[in-house]
Short mmCIF file of C-alpha atoms in Angstrom, two decimals:
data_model
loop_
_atom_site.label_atom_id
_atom_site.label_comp_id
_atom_site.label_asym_id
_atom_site.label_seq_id
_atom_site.Cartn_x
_atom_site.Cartn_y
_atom_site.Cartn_z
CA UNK A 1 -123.48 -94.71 42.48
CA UNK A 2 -122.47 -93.20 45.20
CA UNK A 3 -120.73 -89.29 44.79
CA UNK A 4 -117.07 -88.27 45.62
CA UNK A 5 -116.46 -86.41 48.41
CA UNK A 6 -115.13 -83.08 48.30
CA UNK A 7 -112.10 -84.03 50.30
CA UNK A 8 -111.48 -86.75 48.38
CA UNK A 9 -111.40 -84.60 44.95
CA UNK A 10 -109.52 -81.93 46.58
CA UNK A 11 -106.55 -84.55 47.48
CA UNK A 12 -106.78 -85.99 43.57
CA UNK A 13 -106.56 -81.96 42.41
CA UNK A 14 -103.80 -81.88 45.20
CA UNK A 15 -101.96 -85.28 43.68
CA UNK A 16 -102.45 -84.21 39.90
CA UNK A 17 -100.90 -80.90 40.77
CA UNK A 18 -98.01 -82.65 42.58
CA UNK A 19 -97.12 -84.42 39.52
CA UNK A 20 -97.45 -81.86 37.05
CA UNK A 21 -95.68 -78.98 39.47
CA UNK A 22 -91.79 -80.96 39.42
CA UNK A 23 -91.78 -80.56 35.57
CA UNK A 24 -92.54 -77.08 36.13
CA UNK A 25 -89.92 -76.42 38.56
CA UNK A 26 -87.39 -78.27 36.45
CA UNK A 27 -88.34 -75.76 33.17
CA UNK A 28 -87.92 -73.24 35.77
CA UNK A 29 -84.66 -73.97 36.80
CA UNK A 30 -83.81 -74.68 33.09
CA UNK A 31 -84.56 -71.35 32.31
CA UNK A 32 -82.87 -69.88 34.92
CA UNK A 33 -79.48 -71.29 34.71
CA UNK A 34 -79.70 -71.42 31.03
CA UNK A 35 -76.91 -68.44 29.41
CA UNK A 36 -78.70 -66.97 26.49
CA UNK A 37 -76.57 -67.82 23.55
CA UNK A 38 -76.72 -68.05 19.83
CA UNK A 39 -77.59 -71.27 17.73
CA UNK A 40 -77.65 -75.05 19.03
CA UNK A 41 -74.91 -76.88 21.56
CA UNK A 42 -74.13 -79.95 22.91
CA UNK A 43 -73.49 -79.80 26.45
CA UNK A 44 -73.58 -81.85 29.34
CA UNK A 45 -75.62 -81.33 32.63
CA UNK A 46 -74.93 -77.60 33.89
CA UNK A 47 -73.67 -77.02 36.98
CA UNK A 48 -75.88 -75.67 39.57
CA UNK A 49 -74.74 -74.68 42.66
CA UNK A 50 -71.40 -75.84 44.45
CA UNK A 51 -70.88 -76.74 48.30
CA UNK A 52 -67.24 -75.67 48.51
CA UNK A 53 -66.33 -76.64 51.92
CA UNK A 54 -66.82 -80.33 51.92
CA UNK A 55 -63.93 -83.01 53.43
CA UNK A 56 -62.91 -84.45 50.13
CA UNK A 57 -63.62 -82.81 47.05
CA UNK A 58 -65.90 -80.07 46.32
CA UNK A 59 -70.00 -81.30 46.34
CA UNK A 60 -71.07 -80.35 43.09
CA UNK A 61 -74.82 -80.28 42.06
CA UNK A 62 -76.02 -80.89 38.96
CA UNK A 63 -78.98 -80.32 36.92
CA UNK A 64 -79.52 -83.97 36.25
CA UNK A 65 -78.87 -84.81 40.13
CA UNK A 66 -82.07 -82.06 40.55
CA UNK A 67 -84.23 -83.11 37.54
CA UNK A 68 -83.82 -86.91 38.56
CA UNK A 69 -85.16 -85.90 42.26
CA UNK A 70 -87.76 -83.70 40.85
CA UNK A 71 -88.95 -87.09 38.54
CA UNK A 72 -88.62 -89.04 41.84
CA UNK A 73 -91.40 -86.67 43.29
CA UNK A 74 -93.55 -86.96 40.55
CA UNK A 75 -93.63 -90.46 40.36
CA UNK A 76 -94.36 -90.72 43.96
CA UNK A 77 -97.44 -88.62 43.79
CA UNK A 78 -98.52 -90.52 40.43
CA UNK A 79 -98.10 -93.84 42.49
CA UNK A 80 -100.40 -92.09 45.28
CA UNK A 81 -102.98 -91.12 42.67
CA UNK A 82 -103.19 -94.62 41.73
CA UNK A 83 -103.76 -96.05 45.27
CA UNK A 84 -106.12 -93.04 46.71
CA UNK A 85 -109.48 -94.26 47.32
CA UNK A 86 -108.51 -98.05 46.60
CA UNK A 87 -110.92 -100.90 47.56
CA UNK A 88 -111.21 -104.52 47.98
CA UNK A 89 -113.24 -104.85 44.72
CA UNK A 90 -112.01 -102.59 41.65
CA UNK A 91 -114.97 -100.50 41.01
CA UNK A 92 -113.46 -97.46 39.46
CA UNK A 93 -111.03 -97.29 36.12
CA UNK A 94 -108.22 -96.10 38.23
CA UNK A 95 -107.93 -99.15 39.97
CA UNK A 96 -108.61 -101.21 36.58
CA UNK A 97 -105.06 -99.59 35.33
CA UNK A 98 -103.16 -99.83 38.72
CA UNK A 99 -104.58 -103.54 38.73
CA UNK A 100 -103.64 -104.26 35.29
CA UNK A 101 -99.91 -102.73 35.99
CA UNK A 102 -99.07 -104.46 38.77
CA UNK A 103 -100.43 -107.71 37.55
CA UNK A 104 -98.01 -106.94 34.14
CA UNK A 105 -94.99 -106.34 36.70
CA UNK A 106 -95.81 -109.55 38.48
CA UNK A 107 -96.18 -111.87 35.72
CA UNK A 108 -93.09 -110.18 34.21
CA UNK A 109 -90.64 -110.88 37.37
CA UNK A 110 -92.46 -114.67 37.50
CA UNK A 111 -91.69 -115.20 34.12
CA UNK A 112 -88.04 -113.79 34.29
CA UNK A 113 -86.96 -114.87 37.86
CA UNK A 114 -89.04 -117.53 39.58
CA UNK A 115 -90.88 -118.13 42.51
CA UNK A 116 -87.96 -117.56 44.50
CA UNK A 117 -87.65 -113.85 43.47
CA UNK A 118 -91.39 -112.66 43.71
CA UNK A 119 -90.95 -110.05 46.27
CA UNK A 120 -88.63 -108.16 43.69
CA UNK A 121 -91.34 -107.01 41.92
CA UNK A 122 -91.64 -103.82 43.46
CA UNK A 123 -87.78 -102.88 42.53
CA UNK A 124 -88.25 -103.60 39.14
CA UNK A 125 -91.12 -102.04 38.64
CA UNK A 126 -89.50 -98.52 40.07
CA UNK A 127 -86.26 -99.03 37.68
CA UNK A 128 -89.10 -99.32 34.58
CA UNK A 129 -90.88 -96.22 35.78
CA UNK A 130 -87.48 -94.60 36.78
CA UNK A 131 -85.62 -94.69 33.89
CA UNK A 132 -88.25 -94.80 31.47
CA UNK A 133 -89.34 -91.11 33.00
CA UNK A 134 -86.25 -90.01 33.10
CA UNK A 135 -85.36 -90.55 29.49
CA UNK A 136 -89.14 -89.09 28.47
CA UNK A 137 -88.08 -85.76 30.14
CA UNK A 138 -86.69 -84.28 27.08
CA UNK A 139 -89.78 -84.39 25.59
CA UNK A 140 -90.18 -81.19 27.01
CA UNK A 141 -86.85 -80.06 26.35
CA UNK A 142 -85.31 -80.80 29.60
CA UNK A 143 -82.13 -82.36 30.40
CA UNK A 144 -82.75 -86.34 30.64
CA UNK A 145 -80.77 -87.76 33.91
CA UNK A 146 -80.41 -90.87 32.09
CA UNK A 147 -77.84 -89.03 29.66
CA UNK A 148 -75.36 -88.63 32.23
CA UNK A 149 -73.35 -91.45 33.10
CA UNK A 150 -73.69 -90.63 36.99
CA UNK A 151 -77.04 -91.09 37.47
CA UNK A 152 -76.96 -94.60 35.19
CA UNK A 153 -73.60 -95.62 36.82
CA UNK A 154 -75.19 -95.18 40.03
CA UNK A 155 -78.42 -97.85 39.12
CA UNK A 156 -75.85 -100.06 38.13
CA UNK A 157 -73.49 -100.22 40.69
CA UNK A 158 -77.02 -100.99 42.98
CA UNK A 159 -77.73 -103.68 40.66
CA UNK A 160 -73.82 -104.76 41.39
CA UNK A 161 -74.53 -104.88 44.78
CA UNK A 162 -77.46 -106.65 44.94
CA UNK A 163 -75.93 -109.37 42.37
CA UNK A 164 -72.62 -109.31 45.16
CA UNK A 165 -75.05 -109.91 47.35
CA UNK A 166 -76.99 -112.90 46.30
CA UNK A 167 -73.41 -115.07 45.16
CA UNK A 168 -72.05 -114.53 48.43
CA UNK A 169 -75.33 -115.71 50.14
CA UNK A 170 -74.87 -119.03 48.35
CA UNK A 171 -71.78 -119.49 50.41
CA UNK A 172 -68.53 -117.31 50.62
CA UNK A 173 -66.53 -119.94 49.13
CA UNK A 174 -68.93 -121.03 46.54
CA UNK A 175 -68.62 -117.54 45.28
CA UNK A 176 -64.69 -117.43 44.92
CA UNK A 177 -64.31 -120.71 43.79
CA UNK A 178 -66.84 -119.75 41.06
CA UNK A 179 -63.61 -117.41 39.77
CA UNK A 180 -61.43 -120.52 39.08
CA UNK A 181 -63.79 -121.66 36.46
CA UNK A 182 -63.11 -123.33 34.55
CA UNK A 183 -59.44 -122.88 35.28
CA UNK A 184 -57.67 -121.35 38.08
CA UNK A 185 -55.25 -119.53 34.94
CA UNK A 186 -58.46 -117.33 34.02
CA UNK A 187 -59.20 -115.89 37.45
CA UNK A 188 -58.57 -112.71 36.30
CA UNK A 189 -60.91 -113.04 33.11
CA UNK A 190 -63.39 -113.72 35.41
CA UNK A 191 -62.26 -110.65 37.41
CA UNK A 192 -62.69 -108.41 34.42
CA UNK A 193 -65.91 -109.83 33.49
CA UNK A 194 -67.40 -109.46 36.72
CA UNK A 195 -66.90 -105.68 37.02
CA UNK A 196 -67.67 -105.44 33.02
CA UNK A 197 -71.08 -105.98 33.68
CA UNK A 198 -72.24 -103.02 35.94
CA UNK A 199 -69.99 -100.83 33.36
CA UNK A 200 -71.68 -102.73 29.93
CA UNK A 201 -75.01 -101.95 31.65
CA UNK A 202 -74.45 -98.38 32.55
CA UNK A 203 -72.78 -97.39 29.22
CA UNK A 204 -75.42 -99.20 27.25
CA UNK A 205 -78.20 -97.18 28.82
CA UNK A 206 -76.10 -93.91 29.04
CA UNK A 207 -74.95 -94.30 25.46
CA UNK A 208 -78.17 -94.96 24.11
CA UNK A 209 -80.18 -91.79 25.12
CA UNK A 210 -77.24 -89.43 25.05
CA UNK A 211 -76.47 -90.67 20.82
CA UNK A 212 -80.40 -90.02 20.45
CA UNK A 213 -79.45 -86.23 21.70
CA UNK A 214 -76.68 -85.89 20.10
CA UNK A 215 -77.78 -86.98 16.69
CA UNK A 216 -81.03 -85.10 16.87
CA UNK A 217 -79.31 -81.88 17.49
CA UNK A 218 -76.36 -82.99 14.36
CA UNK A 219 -79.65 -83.03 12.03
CA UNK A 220 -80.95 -80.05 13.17
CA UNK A 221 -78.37 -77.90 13.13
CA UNK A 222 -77.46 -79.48 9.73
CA UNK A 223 -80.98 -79.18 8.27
CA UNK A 224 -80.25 -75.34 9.44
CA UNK A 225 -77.54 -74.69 7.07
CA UNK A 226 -79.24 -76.78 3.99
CA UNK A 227 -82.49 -74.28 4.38
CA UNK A 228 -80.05 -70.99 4.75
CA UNK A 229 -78.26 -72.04 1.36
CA UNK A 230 -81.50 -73.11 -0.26
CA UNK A 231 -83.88 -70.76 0.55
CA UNK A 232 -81.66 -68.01 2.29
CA UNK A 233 -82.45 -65.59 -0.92
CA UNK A 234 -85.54 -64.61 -0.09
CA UNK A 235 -86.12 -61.73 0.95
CA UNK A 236 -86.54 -60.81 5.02
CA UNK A 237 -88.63 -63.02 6.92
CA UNK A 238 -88.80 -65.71 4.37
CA UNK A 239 -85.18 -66.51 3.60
CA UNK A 240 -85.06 -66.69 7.80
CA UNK A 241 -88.17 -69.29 8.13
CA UNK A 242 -86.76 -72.96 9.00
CA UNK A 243 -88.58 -74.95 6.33
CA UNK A 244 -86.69 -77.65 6.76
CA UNK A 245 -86.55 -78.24 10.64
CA UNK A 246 -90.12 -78.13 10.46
CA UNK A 247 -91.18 -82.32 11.03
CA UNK A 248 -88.19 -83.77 9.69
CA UNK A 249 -86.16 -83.74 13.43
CA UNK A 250 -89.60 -84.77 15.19
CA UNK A 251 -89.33 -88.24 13.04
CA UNK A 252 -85.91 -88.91 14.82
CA UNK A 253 -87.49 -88.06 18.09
CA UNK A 254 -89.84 -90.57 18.13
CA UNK A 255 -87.72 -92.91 17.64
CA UNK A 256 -84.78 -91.79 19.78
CA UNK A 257 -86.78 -90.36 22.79
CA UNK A 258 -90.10 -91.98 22.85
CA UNK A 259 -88.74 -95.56 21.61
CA UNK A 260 -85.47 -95.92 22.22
CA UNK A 261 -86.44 -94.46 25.88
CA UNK A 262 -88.99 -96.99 26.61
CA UNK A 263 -86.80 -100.33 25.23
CA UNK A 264 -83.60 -99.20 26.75
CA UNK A 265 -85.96 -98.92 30.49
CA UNK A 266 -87.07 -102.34 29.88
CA UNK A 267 -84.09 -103.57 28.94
CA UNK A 268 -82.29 -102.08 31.74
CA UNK A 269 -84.69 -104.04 34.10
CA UNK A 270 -84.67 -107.09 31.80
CA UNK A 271 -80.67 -107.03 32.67
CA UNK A 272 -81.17 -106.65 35.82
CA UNK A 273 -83.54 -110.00 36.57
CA UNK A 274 -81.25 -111.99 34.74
CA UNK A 275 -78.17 -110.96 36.72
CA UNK A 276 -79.84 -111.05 40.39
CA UNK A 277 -81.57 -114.48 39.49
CA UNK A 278 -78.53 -116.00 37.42
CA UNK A 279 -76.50 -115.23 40.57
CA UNK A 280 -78.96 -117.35 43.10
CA UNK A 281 -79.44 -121.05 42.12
CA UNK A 282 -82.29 -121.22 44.19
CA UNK A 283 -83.46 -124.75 43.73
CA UNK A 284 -79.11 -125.73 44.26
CA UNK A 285 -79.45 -123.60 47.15
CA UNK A 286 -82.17 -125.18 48.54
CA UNK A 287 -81.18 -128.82 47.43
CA UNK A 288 -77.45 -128.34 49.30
CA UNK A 289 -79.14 -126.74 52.72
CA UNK A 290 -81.54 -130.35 52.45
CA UNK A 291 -78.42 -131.95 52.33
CA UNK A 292 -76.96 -130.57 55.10
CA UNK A 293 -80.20 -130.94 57.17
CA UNK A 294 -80.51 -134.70 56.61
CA UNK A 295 -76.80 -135.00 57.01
CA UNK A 296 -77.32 -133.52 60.41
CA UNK A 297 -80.48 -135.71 61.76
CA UNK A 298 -77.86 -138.46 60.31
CA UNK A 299 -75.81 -138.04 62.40
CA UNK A 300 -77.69 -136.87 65.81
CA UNK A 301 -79.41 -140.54 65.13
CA UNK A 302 -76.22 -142.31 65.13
CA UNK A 303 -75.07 -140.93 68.41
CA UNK A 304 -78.14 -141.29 69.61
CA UNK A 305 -77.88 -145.33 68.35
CA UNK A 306 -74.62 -145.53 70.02
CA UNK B 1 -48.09 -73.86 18.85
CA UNK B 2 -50.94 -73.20 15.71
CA UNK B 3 -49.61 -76.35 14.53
CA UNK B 4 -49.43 -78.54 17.53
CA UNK B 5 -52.94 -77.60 18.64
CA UNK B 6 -54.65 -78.38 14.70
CA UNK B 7 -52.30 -81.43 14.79
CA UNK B 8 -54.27 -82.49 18.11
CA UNK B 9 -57.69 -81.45 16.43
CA UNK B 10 -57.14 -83.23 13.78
CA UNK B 11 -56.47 -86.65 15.37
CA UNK B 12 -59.05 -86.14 17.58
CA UNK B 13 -61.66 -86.16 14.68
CA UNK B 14 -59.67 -89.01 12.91
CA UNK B 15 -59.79 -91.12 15.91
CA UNK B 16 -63.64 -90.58 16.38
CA UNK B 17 -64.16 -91.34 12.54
CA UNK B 18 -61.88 -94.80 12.86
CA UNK B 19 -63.96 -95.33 16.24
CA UNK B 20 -67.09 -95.53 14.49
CA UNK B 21 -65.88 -98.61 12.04
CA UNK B 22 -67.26 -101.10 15.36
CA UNK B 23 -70.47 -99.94 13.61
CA UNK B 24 -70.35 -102.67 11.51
CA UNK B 25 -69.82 -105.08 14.07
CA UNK B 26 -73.77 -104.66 15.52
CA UNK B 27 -75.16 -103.68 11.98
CA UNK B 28 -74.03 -107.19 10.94
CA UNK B 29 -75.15 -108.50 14.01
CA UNK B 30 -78.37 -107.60 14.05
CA UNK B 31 -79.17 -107.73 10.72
CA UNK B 32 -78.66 -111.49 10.88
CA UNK B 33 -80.46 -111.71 14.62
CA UNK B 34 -83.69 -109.89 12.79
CA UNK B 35 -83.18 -112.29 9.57
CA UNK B 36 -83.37 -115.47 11.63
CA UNK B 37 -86.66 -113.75 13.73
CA UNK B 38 -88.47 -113.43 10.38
CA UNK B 39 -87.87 -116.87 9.79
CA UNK B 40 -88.90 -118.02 12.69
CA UNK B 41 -91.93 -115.60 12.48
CA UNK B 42 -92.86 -117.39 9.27
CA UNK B 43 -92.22 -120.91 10.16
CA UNK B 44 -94.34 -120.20 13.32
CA UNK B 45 -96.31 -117.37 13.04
CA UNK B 46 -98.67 -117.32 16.72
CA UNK B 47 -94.99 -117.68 18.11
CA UNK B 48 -94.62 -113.58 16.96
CA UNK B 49 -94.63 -111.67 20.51
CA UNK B 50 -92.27 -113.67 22.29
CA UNK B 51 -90.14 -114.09 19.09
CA UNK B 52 -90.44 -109.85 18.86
CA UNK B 53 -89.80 -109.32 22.42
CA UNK B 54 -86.68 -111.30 22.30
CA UNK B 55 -85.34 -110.28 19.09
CA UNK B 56 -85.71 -106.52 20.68
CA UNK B 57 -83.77 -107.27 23.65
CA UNK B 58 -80.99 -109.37 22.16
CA UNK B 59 -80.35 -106.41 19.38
CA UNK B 60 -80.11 -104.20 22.25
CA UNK B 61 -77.65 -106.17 23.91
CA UNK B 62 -75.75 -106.88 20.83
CA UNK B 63 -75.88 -102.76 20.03
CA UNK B 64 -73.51 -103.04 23.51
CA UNK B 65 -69.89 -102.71 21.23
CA UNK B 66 -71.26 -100.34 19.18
CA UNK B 67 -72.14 -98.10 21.32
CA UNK B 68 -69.02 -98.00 23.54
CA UNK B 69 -67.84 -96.90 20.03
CA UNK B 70 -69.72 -94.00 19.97
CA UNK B 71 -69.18 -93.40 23.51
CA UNK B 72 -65.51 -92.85 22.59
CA UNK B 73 -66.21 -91.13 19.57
CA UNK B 74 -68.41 -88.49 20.86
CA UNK B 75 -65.03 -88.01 23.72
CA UNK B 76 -62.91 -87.46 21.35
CA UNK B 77 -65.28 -85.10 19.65
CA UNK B 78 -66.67 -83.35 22.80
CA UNK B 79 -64.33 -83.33 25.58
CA UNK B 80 -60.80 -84.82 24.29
CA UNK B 81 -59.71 -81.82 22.81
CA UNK B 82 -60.30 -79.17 24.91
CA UNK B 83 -58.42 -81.43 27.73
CA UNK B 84 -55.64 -81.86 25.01
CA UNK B 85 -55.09 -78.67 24.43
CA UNK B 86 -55.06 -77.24 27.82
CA UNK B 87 -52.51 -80.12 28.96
CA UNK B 88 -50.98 -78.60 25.77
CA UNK B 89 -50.45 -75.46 26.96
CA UNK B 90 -50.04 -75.88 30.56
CA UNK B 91 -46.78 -77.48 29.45
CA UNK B 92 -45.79 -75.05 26.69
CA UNK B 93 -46.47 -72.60 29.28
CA UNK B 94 -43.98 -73.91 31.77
#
């Protein structure tokens, strides 16, 4: 077998570092802008620096705006430690994993969307890794981007677009007269529905991780007070030790951080193939442009007869 | 005033508590979408990972109502009555 090069182990070392060295800025940062106060809050993302002089309102940036570019980085430089040193035939167990996850991604978007919608594996497979990163941040105590309704809101108005997108490519006209269904009266149902489903999928994700928070940090602070009044007599340093908190709120995290993290990505991405291929018909699509085709040669042949 | 702003306190917390009844909506819900996976589990057992997989995603779609409920109820909690009160007393104060 033959032996790495140096260079090539110097660029992994380089990679690994890349991916470890975001998380560290982001404690940094955490730490920094962090006032020191007493006992356990809820609060949303913390402001971190604001561009006053902009045209329309104040630019305002936010620590989940920075953590969810710092997780962009990181996922970059784990998708470059995947493909370094990639060949033809998979020889090494990095490119046993990177096969095995793209092969899962492309089975999943064939499965879920069709032939017609292979190239969108790629997307999907960046909202999974995305979202599902995002939400594992507060693992290490950092603020999770996917608990502010910006950063979801934002995915889903893309996913809006791109659903937009596909119904008008069937045909303008296809796509409003799919409003008068099945009755011109409940056009504005239809309306409402239509802009419900960026919002449903925004709030669902948004909700999801941001309850996980906020119920972990309810039991904590609540397990607090039941180990003050139980075992607050003791004297000095043992009436001040948290028995309680000790296990009990890691229970909740698994499920709300690890789990709920992890289905709420897939789900997220699960939403979105339905939407984008629900709005394409492909095989009416490509039936009606057949149509139009023959109709065509139909008719070039007739004046061709006359 | 003291009384206006406990008055707006306390309906705050009342209208998170009454928000929180749609929990029964996706308990029920799902309770009966896991029920009918079981059977189907048992009736057809090598059918289990797609039956699973789909069970998981329609709970979590069905979970939609409740948590718009919570949604609201952690606003009311959170950031409804601070707003409240300072519309409160922006208005007393004129």
């Amino acid at each position: 077998m033959k032996t790495k090069s140096r260079l090539f182990v110097a660029l992994d070392v380089l990679l690994i570092i890349m991916m470890i060295l975001p998380l560290a800025v982001a404690i940094g940062i955490k730490v920094l802008i962090t006032p020191p106060s007493e006992g356990i809050n809820i609060a949303g993302a913390r402001i971190i620096y604001t561009f006053d002089n902009m045209p329309i309102q104040p630019l305002v940036i936010t620590e989940s705006q920075v953590n969810s570019w710092l997780i962009i980085i990181s996922i970059f430089s784990l998708c470059l430690y995947f493909t370094h040193g990639i060949k033809v035939k998979a020889d090494t167990k990095r490119q046993h994993a990177l096969e095995w996850i793209v092969e899962k991604c492309d089975g999943l978007v064939g499965q879920n969307m069709g032939e017609y919608f292979a190239a969108f594996s790629p997307f999907i497979a960046s909202i999974i890794a995305l979202s599902a990163f995002s939400s594992l941040m507060c693992l290490f105590g950092l603020f999770p981007p996917t608990s502010d309704i910006n950063i979801v809101g934002g995915w889903a108005l893309l996913v809006f677009i791109l659903i937009t997108y596909y119904k008008l490519k069937c045909g303008p006209w296809h796509y409003i007269k799919g409003f008068a269904e099945p009755i011109v009266i409940l056009a504005p149902m239809n309306l409402i529905s239509e802009i419900a489903t960026p919002v449903s999928m925004a709030f669902r994700h948004y909700g999801n991780v941001l309850s996980g928070t906020v119920i972990s940090v309810l039991v904590t602070t609540g397990l607090q007070g039941l180990s003050n009044i139980l075992l607050g007599w003791l004297p000095g340093f043992l009436g001040e030790f948290p028995f309680l908190q000790i296990g009990i709120p890691a229970v909740l995290s698994a499920y709300f951080d690890v789990f709920s993290s992890c289905l709420q990505a897939y789900i997220f991405a699960m939403l979105t193939m339905m939407y984008v291929s629900g709005a394409f018909p492909a095989e009416d699509y490509f039936k009606r442009k057949e149509k139009k085709k023959n109709k065509k040669i139909t008719t070039k042949e007739k004046l061709e007869v006359i | 005033m003291e009384l206006a702003i406990g008055f707006i306190l306390g309906c705050c917390a009342l209208g998170a508590g009454l928000a929180m009844i749609a929990g029964i909506g996706p308990g029920i819900g799902e309770g009966n979408a896991v029920a009918k996976a079981c059977e189907a589990i048992g009736r057809q057992p090598e059918s289990k990972g797609s039956v699973t997989s789909t069970m998981l995603m329609g709970c979590a779609i069905a979970e939609t109502t409740g948590i718009y409920a919570l949604v609201i109820a952690i606003l009311l909690i959170f950031v409804a009555p601070n707003m409240f009160v300072n519309i409160l007393l922006r208005v007393m104060g004129a």
